Short mmCIF file of N, CA and C in Angstrom, two decimals:
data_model
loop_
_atom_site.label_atom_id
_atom_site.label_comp_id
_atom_site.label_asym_id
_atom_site.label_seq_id
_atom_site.Cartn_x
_atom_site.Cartn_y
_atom_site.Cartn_z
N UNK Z 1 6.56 -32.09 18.02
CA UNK Z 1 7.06 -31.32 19.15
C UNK Z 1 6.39 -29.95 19.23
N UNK Z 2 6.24 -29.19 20.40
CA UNK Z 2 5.29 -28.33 20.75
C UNK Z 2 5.95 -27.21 19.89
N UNK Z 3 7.61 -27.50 19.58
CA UNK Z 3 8.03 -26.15 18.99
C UNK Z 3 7.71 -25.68 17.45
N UNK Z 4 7.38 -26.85 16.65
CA UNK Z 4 6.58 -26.58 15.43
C UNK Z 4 5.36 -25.93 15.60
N UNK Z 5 4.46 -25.77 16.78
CA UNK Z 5 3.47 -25.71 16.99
C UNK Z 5 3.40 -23.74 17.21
N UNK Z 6 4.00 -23.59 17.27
CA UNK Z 6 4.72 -22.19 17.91
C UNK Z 6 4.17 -20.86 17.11
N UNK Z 7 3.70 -21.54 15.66
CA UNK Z 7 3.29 -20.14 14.76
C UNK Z 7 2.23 -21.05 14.17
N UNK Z 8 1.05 -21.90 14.83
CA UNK Z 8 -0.04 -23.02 14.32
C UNK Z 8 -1.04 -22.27 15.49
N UNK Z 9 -1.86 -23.43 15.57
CA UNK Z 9 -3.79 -23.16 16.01
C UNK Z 9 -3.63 -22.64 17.54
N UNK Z 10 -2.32 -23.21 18.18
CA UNK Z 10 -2.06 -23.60 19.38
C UNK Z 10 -1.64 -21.83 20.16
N UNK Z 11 -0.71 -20.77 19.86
CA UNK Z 11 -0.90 -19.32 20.19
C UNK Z 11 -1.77 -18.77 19.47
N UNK Z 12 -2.62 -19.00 18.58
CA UNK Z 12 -3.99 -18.39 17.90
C UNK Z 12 -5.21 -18.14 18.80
N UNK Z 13 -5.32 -19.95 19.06
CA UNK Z 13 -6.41 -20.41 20.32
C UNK Z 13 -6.11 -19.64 21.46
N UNK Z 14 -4.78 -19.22 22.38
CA UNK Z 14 -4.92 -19.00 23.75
C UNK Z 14 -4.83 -17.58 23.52
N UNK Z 15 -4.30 -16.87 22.38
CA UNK Z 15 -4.33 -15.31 22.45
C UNK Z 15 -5.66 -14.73 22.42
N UNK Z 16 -6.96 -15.79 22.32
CA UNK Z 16 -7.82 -15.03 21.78
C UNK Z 16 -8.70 -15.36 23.25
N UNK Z 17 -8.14 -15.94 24.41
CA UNK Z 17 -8.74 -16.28 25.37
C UNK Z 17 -8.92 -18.21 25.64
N UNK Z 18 -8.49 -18.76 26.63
CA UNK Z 18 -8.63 -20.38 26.89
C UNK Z 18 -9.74 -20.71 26.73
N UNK Z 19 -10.61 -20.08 27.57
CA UNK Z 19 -12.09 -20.70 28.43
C UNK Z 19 -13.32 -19.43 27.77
N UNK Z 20 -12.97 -18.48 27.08
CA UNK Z 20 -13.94 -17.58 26.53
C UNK Z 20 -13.59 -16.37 25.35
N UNK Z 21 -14.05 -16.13 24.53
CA UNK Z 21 -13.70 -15.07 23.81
C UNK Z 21 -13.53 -13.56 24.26
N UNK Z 22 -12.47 -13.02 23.97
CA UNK Z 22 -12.33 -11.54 24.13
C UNK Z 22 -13.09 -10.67 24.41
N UNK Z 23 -14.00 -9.92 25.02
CA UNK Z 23 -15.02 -9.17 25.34
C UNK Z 23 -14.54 -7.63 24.87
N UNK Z 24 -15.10 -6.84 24.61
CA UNK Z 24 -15.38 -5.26 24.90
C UNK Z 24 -16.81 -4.88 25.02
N UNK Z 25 -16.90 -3.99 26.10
CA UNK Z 25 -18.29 -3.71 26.65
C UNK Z 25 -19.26 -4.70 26.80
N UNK Z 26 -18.94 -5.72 27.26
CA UNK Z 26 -20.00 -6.87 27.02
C UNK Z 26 -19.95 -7.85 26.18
N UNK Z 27 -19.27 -7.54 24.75
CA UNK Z 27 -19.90 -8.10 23.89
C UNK Z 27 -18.70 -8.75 22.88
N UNK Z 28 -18.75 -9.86 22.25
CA UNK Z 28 -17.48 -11.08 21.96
C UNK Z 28 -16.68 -9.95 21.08
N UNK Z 29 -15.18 -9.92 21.15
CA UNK Z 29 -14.61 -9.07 20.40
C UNK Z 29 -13.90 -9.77 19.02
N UNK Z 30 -13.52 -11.30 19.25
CA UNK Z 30 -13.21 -11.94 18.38
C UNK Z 30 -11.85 -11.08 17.24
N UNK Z 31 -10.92 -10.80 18.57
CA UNK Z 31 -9.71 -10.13 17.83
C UNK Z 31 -8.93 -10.65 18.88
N UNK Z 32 -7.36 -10.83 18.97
CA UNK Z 32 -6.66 -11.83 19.59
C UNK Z 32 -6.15 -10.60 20.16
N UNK Z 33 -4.86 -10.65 21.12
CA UNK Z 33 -4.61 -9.66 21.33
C UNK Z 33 -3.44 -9.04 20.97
N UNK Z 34 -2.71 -9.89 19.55
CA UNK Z 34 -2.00 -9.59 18.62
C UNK Z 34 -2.64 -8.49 17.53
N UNK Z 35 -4.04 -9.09 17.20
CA UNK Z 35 -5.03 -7.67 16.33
C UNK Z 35 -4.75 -6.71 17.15
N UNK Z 36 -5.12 -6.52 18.57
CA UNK Z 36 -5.75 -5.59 19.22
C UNK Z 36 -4.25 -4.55 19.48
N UNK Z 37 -3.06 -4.87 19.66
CA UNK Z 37 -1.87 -4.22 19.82
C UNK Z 37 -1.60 -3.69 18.21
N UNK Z 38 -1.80 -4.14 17.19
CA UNK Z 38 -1.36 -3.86 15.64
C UNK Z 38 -2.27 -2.70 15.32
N UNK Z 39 -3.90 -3.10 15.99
CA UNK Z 39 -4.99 -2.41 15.19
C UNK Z 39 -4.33 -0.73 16.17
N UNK Z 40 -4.02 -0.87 17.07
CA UNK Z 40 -3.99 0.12 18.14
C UNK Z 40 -2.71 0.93 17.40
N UNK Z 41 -1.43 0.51 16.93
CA UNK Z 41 -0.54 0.55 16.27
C UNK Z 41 -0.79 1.50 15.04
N UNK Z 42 -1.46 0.79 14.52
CA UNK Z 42 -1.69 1.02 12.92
C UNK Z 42 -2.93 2.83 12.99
N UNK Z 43 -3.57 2.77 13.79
CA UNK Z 43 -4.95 3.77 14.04
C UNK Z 43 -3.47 5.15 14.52
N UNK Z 44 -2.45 4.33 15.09
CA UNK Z 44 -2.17 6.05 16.00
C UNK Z 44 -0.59 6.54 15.05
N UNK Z 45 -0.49 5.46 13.98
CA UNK Z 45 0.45 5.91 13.10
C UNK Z 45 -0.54 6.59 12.14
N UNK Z 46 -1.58 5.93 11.43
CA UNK Z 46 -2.10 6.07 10.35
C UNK Z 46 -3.23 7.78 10.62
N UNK Z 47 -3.42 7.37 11.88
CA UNK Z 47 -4.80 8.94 12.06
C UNK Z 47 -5.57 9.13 10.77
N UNK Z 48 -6.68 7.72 10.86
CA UNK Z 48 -7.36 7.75 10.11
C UNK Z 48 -8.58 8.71 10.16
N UNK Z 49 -9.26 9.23 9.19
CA UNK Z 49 -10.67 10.25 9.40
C UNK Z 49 -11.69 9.27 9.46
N UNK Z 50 -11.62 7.86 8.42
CA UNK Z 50 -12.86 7.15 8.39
C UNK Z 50 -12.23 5.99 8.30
N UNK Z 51 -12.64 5.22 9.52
CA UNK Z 51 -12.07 3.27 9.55
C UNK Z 51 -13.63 2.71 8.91
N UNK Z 52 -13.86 1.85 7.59
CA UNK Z 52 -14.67 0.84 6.80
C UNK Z 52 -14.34 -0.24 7.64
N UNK Z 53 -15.48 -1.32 8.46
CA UNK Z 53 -15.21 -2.51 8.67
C UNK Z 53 -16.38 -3.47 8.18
N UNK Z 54 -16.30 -4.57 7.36
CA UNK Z 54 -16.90 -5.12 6.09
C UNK Z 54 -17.27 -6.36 7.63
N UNK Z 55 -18.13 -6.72 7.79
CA UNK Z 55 -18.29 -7.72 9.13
C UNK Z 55 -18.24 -7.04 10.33
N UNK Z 56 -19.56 -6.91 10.94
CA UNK Z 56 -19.80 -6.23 12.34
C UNK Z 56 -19.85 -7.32 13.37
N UNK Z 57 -19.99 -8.26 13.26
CA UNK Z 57 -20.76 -8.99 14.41
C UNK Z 57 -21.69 -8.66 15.23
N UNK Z 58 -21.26 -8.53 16.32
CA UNK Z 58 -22.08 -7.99 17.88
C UNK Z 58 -21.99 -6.69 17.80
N UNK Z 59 -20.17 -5.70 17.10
CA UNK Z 59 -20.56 -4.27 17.44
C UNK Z 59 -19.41 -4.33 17.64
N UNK Z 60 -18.95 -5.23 18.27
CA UNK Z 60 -17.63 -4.91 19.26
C UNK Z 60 -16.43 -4.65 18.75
N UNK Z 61 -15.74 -4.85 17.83
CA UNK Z 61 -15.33 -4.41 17.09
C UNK Z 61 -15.09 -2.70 16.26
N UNK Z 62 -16.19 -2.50 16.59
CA UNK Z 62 -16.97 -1.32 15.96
C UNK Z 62 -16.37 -0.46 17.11
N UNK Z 63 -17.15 -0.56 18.32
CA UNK Z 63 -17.26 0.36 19.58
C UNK Z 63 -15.41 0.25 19.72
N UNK Z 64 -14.72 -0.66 20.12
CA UNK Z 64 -13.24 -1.03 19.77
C UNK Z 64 -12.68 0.22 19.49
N UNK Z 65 -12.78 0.00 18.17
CA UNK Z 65 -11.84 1.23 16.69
C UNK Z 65 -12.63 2.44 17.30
N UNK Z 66 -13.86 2.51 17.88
CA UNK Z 66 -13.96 3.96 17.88
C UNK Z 66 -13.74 4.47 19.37
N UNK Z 67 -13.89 3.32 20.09
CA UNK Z 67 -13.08 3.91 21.41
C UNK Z 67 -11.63 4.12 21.43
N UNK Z 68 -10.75 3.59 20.58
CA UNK Z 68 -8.89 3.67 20.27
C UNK Z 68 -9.06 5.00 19.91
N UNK Z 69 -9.87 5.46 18.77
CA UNK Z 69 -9.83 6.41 18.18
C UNK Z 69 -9.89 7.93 19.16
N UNK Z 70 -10.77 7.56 19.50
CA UNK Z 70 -11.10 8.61 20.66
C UNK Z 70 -10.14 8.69 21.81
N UNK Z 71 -9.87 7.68 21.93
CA UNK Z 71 -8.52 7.99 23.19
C UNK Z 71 -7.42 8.22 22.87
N UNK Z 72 -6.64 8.99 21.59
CA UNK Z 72 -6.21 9.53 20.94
C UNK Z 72 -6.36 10.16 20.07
N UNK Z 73 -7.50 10.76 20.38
CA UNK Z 73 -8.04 12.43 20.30
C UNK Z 73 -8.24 12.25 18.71
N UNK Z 74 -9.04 11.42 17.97
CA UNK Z 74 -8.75 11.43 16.84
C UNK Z 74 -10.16 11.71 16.74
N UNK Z 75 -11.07 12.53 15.56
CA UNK Z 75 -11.70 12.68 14.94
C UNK Z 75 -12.56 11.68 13.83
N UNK Z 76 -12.18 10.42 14.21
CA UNK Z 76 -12.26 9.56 12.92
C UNK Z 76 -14.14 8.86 13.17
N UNK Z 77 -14.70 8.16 12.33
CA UNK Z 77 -15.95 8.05 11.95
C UNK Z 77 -15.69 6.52 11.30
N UNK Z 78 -16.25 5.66 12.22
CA UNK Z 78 -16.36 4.15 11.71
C UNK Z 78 -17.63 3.88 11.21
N UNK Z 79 -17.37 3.00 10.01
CA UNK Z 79 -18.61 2.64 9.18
C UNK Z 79 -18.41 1.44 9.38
N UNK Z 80 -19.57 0.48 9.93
CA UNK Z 80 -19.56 -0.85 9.78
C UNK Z 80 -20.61 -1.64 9.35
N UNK Z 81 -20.05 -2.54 7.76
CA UNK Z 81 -21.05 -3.35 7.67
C UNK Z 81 -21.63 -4.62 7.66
N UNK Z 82 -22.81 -4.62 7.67
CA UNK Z 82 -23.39 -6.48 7.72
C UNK Z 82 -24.75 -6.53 7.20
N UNK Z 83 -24.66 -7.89 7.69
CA UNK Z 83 -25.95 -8.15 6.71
C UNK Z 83 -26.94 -7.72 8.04
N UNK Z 84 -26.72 -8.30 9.69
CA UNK Z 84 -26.96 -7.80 10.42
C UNK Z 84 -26.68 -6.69 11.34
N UNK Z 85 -27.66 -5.93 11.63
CA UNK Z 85 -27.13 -4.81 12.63
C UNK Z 85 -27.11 -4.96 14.08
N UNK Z 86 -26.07 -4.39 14.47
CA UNK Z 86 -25.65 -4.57 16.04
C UNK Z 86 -27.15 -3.42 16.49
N UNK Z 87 -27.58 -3.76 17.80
CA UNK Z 87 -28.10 -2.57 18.61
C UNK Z 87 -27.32 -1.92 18.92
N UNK Z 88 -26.70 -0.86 18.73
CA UNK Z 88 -25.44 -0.26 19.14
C UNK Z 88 -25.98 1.32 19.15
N UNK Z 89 -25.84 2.37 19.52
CA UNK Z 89 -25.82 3.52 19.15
C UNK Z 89 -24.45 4.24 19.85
N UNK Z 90 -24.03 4.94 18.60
CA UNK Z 90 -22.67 5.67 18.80
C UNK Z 90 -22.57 6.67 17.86
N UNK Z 91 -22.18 7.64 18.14
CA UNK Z 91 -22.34 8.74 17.15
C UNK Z 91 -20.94 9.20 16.68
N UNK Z 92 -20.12 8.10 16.78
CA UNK Z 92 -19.04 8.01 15.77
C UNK Z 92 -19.10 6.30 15.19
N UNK Z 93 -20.23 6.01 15.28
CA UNK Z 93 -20.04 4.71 14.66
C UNK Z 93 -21.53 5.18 13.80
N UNK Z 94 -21.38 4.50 12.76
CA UNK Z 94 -22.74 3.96 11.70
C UNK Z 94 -22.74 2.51 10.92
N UNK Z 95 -24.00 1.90 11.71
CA UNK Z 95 -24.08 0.76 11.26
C UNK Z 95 -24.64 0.83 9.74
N UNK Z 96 -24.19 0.04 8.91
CA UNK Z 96 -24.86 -0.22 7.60
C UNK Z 96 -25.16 -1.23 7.24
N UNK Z 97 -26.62 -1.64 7.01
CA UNK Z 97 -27.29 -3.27 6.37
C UNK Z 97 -26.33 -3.52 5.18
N UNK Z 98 -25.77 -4.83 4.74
CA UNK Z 98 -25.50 -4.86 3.61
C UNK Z 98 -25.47 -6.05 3.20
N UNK Z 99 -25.78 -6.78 2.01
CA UNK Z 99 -25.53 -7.96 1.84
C UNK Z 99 -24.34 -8.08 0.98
N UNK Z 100 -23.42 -8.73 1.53
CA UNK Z 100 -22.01 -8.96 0.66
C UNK Z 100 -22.01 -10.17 -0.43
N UNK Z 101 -23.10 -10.87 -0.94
CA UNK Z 101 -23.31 -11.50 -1.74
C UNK Z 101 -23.86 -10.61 -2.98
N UNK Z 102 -24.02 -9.47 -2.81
CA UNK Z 102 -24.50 -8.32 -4.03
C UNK Z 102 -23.86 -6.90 -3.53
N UNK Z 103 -22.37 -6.98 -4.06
CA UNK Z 103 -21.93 -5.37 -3.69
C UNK Z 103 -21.53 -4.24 -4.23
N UNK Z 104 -22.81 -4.91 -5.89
CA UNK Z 104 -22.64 -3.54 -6.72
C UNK Z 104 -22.83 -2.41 -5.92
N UNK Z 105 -22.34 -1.20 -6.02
CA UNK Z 105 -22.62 -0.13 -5.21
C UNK Z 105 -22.85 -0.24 -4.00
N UNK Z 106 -22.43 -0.84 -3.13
CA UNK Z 106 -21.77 -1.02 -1.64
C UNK Z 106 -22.02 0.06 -1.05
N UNK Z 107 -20.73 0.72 -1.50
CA UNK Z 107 -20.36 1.81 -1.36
C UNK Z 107 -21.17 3.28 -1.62
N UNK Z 108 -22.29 3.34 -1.74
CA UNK Z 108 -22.62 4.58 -2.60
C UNK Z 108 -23.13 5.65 -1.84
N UNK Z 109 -21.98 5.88 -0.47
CA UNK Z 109 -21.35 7.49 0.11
C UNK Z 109 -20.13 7.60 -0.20
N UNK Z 110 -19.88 8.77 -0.75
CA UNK Z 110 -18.35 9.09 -0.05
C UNK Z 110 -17.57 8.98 1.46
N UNK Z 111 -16.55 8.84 0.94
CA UNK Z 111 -15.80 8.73 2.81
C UNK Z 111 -14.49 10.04 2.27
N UNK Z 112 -14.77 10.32 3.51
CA UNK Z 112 -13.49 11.66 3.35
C UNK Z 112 -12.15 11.26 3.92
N UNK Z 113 -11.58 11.83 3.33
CA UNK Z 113 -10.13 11.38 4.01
C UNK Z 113 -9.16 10.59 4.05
N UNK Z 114 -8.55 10.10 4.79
CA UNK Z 114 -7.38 8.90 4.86
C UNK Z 114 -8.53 7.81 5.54
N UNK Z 115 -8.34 6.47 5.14
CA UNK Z 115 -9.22 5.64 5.26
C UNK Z 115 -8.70 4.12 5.44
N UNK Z 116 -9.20 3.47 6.46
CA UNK Z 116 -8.89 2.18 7.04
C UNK Z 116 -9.79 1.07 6.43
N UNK Z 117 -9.69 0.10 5.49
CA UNK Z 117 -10.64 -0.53 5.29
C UNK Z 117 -10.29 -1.77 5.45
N UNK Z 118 -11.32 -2.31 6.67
CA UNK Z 118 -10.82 -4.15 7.58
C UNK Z 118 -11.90 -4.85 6.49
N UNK Z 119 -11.54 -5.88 5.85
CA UNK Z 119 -12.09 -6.72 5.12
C UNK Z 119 -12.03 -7.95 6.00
N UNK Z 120 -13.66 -8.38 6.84
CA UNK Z 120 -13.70 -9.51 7.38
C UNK Z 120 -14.68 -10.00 7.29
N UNK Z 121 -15.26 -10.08 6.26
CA UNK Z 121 -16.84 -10.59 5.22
C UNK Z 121 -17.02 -12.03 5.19
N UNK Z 122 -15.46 -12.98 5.11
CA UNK Z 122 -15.91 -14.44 4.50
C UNK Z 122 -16.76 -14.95 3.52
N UNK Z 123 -17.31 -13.94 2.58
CA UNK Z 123 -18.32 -13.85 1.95
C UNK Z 123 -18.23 -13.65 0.57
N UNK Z 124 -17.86 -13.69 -0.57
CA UNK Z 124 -17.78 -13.35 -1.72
C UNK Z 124 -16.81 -12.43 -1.69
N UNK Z 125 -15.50 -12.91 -1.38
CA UNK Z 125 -14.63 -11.85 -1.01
C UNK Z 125 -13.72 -11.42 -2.30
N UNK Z 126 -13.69 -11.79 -3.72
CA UNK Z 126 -13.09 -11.76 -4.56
C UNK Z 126 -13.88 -10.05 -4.89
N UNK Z 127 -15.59 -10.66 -5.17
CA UNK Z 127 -15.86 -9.33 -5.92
C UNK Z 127 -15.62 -8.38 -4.23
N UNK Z 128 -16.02 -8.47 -3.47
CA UNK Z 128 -16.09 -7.35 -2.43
C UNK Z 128 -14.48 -6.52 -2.23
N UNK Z 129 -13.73 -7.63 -2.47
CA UNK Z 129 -11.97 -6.53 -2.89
C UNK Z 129 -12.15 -5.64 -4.37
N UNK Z 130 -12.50 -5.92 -4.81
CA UNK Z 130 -13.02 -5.22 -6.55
C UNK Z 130 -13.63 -3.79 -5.96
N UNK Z 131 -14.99 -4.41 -5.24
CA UNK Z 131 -15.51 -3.26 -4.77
C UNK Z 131 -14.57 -1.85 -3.86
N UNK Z 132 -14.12 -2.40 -2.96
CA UNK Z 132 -12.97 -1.90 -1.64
C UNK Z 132 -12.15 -1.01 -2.82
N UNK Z 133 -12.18 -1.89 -3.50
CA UNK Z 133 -10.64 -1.17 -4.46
C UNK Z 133 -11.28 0.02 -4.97
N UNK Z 134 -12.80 0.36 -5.59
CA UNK Z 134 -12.92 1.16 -5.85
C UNK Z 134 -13.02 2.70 -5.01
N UNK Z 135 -12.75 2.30 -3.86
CA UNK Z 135 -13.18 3.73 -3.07
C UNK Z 135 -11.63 3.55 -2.21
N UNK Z 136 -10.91 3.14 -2.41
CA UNK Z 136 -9.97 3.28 -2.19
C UNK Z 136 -8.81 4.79 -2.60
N UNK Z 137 -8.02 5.35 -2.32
CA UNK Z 137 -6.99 6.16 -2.71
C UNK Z 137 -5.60 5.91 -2.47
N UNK Z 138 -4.65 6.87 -2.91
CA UNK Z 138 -3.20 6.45 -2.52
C UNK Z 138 -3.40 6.77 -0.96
N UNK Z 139 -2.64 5.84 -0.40
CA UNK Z 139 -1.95 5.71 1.40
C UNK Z 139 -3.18 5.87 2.48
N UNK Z 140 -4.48 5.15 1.47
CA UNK Z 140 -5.49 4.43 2.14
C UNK Z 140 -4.42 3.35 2.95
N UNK Z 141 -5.39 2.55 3.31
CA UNK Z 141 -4.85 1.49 4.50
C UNK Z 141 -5.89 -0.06 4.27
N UNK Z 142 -5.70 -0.86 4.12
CA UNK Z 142 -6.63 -2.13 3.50
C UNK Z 142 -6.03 -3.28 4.51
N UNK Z 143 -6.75 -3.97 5.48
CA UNK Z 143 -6.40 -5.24 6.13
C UNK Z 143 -7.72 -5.62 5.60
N UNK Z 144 -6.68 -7.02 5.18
CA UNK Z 144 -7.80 -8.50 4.94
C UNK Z 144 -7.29 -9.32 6.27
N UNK Z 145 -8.41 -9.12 6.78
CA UNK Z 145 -8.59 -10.29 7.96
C UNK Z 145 -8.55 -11.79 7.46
N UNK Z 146 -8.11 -13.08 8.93
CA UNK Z 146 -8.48 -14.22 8.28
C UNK Z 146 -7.90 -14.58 6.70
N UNK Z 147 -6.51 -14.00 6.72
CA UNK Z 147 -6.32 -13.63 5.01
C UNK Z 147 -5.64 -15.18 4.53
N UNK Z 148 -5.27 -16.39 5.36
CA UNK Z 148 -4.70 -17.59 5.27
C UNK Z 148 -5.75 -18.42 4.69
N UNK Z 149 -6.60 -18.40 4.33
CA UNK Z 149 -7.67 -18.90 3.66
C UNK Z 149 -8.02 -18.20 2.29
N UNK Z 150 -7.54 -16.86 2.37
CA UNK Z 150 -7.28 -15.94 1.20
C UNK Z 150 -6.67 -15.91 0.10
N UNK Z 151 -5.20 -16.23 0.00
CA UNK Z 151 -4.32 -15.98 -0.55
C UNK Z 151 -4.28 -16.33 -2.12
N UNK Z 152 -5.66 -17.15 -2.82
CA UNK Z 152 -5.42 -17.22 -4.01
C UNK Z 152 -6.24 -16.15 -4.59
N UNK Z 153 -7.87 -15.31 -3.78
CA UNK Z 153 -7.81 -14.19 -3.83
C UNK Z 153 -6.86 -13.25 -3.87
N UNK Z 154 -6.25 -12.97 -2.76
CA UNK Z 154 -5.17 -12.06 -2.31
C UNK Z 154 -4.17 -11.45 -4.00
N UNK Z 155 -3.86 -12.74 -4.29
CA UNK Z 155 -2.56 -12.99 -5.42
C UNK Z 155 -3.40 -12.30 -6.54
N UNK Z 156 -4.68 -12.00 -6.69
CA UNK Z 156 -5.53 -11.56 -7.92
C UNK Z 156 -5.58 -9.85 -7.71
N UNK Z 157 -4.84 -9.18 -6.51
CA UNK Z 157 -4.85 -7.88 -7.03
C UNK Z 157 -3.59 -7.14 -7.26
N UNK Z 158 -3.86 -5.82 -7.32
CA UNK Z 158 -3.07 -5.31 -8.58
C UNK Z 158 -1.84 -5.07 -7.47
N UNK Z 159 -0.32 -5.70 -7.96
CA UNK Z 159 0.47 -5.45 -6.93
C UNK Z 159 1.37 -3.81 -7.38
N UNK Z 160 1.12 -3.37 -8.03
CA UNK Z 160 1.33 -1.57 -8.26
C UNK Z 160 0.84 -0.94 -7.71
N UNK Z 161 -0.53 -1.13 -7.17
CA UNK Z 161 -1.34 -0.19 -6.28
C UNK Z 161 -1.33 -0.57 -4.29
N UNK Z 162 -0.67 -2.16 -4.78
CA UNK Z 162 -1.19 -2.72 -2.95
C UNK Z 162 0.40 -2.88 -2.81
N UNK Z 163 1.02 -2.79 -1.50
CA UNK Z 163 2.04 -3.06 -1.12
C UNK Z 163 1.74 -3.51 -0.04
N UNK Z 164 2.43 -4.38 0.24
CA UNK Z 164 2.79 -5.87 2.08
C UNK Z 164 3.22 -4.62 2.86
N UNK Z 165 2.64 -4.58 3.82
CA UNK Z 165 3.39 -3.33 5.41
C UNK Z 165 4.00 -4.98 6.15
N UNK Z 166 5.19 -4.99 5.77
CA UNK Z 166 5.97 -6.11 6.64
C UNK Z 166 6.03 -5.93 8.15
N UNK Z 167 6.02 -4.31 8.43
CA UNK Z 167 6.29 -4.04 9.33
C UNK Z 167 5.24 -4.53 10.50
N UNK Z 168 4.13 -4.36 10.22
CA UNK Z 168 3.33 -5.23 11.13
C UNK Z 168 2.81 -6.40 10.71
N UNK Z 169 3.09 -7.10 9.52
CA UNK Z 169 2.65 -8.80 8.78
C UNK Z 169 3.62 -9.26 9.92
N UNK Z 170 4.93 -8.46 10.31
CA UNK Z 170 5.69 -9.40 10.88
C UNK Z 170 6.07 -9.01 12.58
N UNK Z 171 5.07 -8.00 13.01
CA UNK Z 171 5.88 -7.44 14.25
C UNK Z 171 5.95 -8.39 15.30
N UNK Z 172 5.17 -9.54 15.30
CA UNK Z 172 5.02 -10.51 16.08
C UNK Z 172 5.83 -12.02 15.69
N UNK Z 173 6.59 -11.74 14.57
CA UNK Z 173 7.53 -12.95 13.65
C UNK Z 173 6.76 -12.81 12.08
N UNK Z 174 7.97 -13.69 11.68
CA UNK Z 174 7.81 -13.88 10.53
C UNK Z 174 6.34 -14.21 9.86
N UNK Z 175 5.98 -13.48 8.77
CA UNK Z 175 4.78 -13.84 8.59
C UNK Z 175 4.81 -14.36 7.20
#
């Protein structure tokens, strides 16, 4: 019956568009519009200085967080990486080459501030949380995207330092 179906593939598939994927500026946004109300949520509670996003795609994403940011006057500086780079130029965005199959030293700038880090790599994601964790601080901010494919990762970090925000795992139901 369609009502089991209710928290399955079936509102996943149509939130993210029927007949085409999500766009910003052109270009596939590949965030539903459950991300896009949480991420919007989370940016104007949190007033982050620097949002980390581990998977760029097209950009869009990128341009996204830094257009939210900006339309609530925020100051903040998105770093996004991949193995490929978007053509993008934004001077609150910086693209970074990276291969997430080798992420000794990933990381090797500082980021200032209160900090957003979207983990959506699909990629060697055990060591790349190892990594995350290291540039992390207290009342940083950490989404693992796609995290239902995760969870025996997930269960491998330190639960003293990470706490569940129920408040948005669940603002849309039980999660």
């Amino acid at each position: 019956p369609l009502g089991n179906q209710l928290f399955t593939e079936i509102p996943i598939l149509v939130s993210q568009g029927v007949h085409s994927v999500i766009k910003w500026k052109g270009l596939p946004l590949f965030k539903t519009i459950f991300d896009l109300n949480i991420y919007s949520m989370i940016i104007e509670e949190f007033k982050p200085d620097t949002i980390i996003e581990l998977g760029s795609g097209a950009g869009a994403s990128a341009l996204w967080l830094s257009d939210m940011c900006k339309a609530m006057n925020l100051n903040t500086h998105v770093y996004s990486f991949d193995i490929n780079l978007p053509a993008i130029k934004n001077d609150n965005i910086t693209f970074i080459k990276s291969n997430f199959n080798d992420v000794e030293n990933l990381f090797n700038k500082s980021f200032h501030g209160k900090k957003i880090v979207i983990e959506d790599a699909h990629v060697n994601v055990a060591n790349l949380l190892k990594e995350i964790d290291s540039i992390l601080t207290k009342d940083d901010y950490l989404i693992i995207e796609d995290s239902m494919a995760k969870q025996d990762i997930i269960k491998t970090l330190n639960e003293d330092k990470y706490k569940l925000d129920q408040f948005y795992l669940d603002f849309f139901g039980t999660n």
